[in-house]
Structures are given as structure tokens and as C-alpha cells.
Amino acid sequence: MNLASEKVLRGAERAPNRSLFYALGYTEEQLQRPLIGVVSAYSEIVPGHMNLDKLTQSVKTGVLMNGGTPI
């Protein structure tokens, strides 16, 4: 499968990109999986957004359970 994340991480010219992920605590194994961006509008200021942190964590868990790496 051709993954968009391969364009960001593969090859010698992408070593700086990989080093940033490693500095953030990602492992080589995690970077071999599809990278899935998870974005949240969580805020303690807006009452309607108070539950978004729990929803975001559930999404990240789902990504992991299905073989991806949430970022």
C-alpha cells in the first residue's frame, strides 16, 4: 500500500523528519504504521467542548486498535 506518510518519512532526505518524531517519543515501529492525524477543539472555556478530550482519546485508541499511529 502506498501511504502518504511514506512521503514524509522514507529515504535519507527525510532523516530530519524522522528525528523530530523520535524526539517526540515515537518509536521506529510506530512510524512503520500509517500516521493518522487527530485534531481536537477541546477547551475548558467553551462548555460544549468540555467532552472533546475524552472523544479525542477514544479516536486515538481506535486508530491504535486498527493498526495506525495517531499523531
mmCIF file of C-alpha atoms in Angstrom:
data_model
loop_
_atom_site.group_PDB
_atom_site.id
_atom_site.type_symbol
_atom_site.label_atom_id
_atom_site.label_comp_id
_atom_site.label_asym_id
_atom_site.label_seq_id
_atom_site.Cartn_x
_atom_site.Cartn_y
_atom_site.Cartn_z
ATOM 1 C CA MET A 1 0.000 0.000 0.000
ATOM 2 C CA ASN A 2 1.288 3.449 -0.877
ATOM 3 C CA LEU A 3 0.865 5.666 2.186
ATOM 4 C CA ALA A 4 1.092 9.450 2.249
ATOM 5 C CA SER A 5 3.139 9.153 5.454
ATOM 6 C CA GLU A 6 5.851 7.330 3.481
ATOM 7 C CA LYS A 7 6.489 10.553 1.551
ATOM 8 C CA VAL A 8 7.164 12.297 4.852
ATOM 9 C CA LEU A 9 9.312 9.605 6.500
ATOM 10 C CA ARG A 10 11.087 7.404 3.940
ATOM 11 C CA GLY A 11 14.523 7.929 2.463
ATOM 12 C CA ALA A 12 17.747 9.574 3.558
ATOM 13 C CA GLU A 13 16.429 13.036 2.685
ATOM 14 C CA ARG A 14 13.663 12.582 5.276
ATOM 15 C CA ALA A 15 16.008 11.798 8.190
ATOM 16 C CA PRO A 16 15.322 15.214 9.793
ATOM 17 C CA ASN A 17 11.584 14.459 9.751
ATOM 18 C CA ARG A 18 12.129 11.098 11.435
ATOM 19 C CA SER A 19 14.404 12.637 14.053
ATOM 20 C CA LEU A 20 11.639 15.056 15.055
ATOM 21 C CA PHE A 21 9.200 12.168 15.520
ATOM 22 C CA TYR A 22 11.800 10.273 17.577
ATOM 23 C CA ALA A 23 12.353 13.400 19.709
ATOM 24 C CA LEU A 24 8.601 13.442 20.387
ATOM 25 C CA GLY A 25 8.823 9.879 21.687
ATOM 26 C CA TYR A 26 7.571 7.914 18.679
ATOM 27 C CA THR A 27 9.267 4.565 18.064
ATOM 28 C CA GLU A 28 10.508 3.109 14.797
ATOM 29 C CA GLU A 29 7.694 0.553 14.995
ATOM 30 C CA GLN A 30 5.081 3.301 15.359
ATOM 31 C CA LEU A 31 6.478 5.141 12.353
ATOM 32 C CA GLN A 32 6.164 1.999 10.204
ATOM 33 C CA ARG A 33 2.366 2.169 10.559
ATOM 34 C CA PRO A 34 0.069 4.656 8.807
ATOM 35 C CA LEU A 35 0.195 8.044 10.531
ATOM 36 C CA ILE A 36 -3.285 9.358 11.284
ATOM 37 C CA GLY A 37 -3.721 12.976 12.338
ATOM 38 C CA VAL A 38 -6.155 13.508 15.204
ATOM 39 C CA VAL A 39 -7.169 17.109 15.865
ATOM 40 C CA SER A 40 -9.371 18.430 18.652
ATOM 41 C CA ALA A 41 -11.025 21.728 19.523
ATOM 42 C CA TYR A 42 -11.010 20.808 23.230
ATOM 43 C CA SER A 43 -11.260 23.791 25.533
ATOM 44 C CA GLU A 44 -12.125 24.307 29.183
ATOM 45 C CA ILE A 45 -13.545 27.717 28.296
ATOM 46 C CA VAL A 46 -16.354 26.612 25.960
ATOM 47 C CA PRO A 47 -18.821 24.363 27.822
ATOM 48 C CA GLY A 48 -19.782 22.494 24.658
ATOM 49 C CA HIS A 49 -16.153 21.467 24.120
ATOM 50 C CA MET A 50 -15.526 20.023 27.585
ATOM 51 C CA ASN A 51 -16.092 16.424 26.453
ATOM 52 C CA LEU A 52 -13.856 16.602 23.394
ATOM 53 C CA ASP A 53 -10.751 15.421 25.270
ATOM 54 C CA LYS A 54 -12.499 12.108 26.016
ATOM 55 C CA LEU A 55 -13.745 11.827 22.442
ATOM 56 C CA THR A 56 -10.250 12.551 21.109
ATOM 57 C CA GLN A 57 -8.750 9.843 23.315
ATOM 58 C CA SER A 58 -11.350 7.367 22.035
ATOM 59 C CA VAL A 59 -10.434 8.231 18.447
ATOM 60 C CA LYS A 60 -6.723 7.722 19.199
ATOM 61 C CA THR A 61 -7.488 4.353 20.797
ATOM 62 C CA GLY A 62 -9.459 3.360 17.707
ATOM 63 C CA VAL A 63 -6.574 4.332 15.430
ATOM 64 C CA LEU A 64 -4.183 2.201 17.508
ATOM 65 C CA MET A 65 -6.579 -0.758 17.558
ATOM 66 C CA ASN A 66 -6.773 -0.649 13.762
ATOM 67 C CA GLY A 67 -3.017 -0.602 13.143
ATOM 68 C CA GLY A 68 -2.351 3.108 12.786
ATOM 69 C CA THR A 69 -0.320 5.635 14.729
ATOM 70 C CA PRO A 70 -2.286 8.657 15.929
ATOM 71 C CA ILE A 71 -0.453 11.961 15.752
#
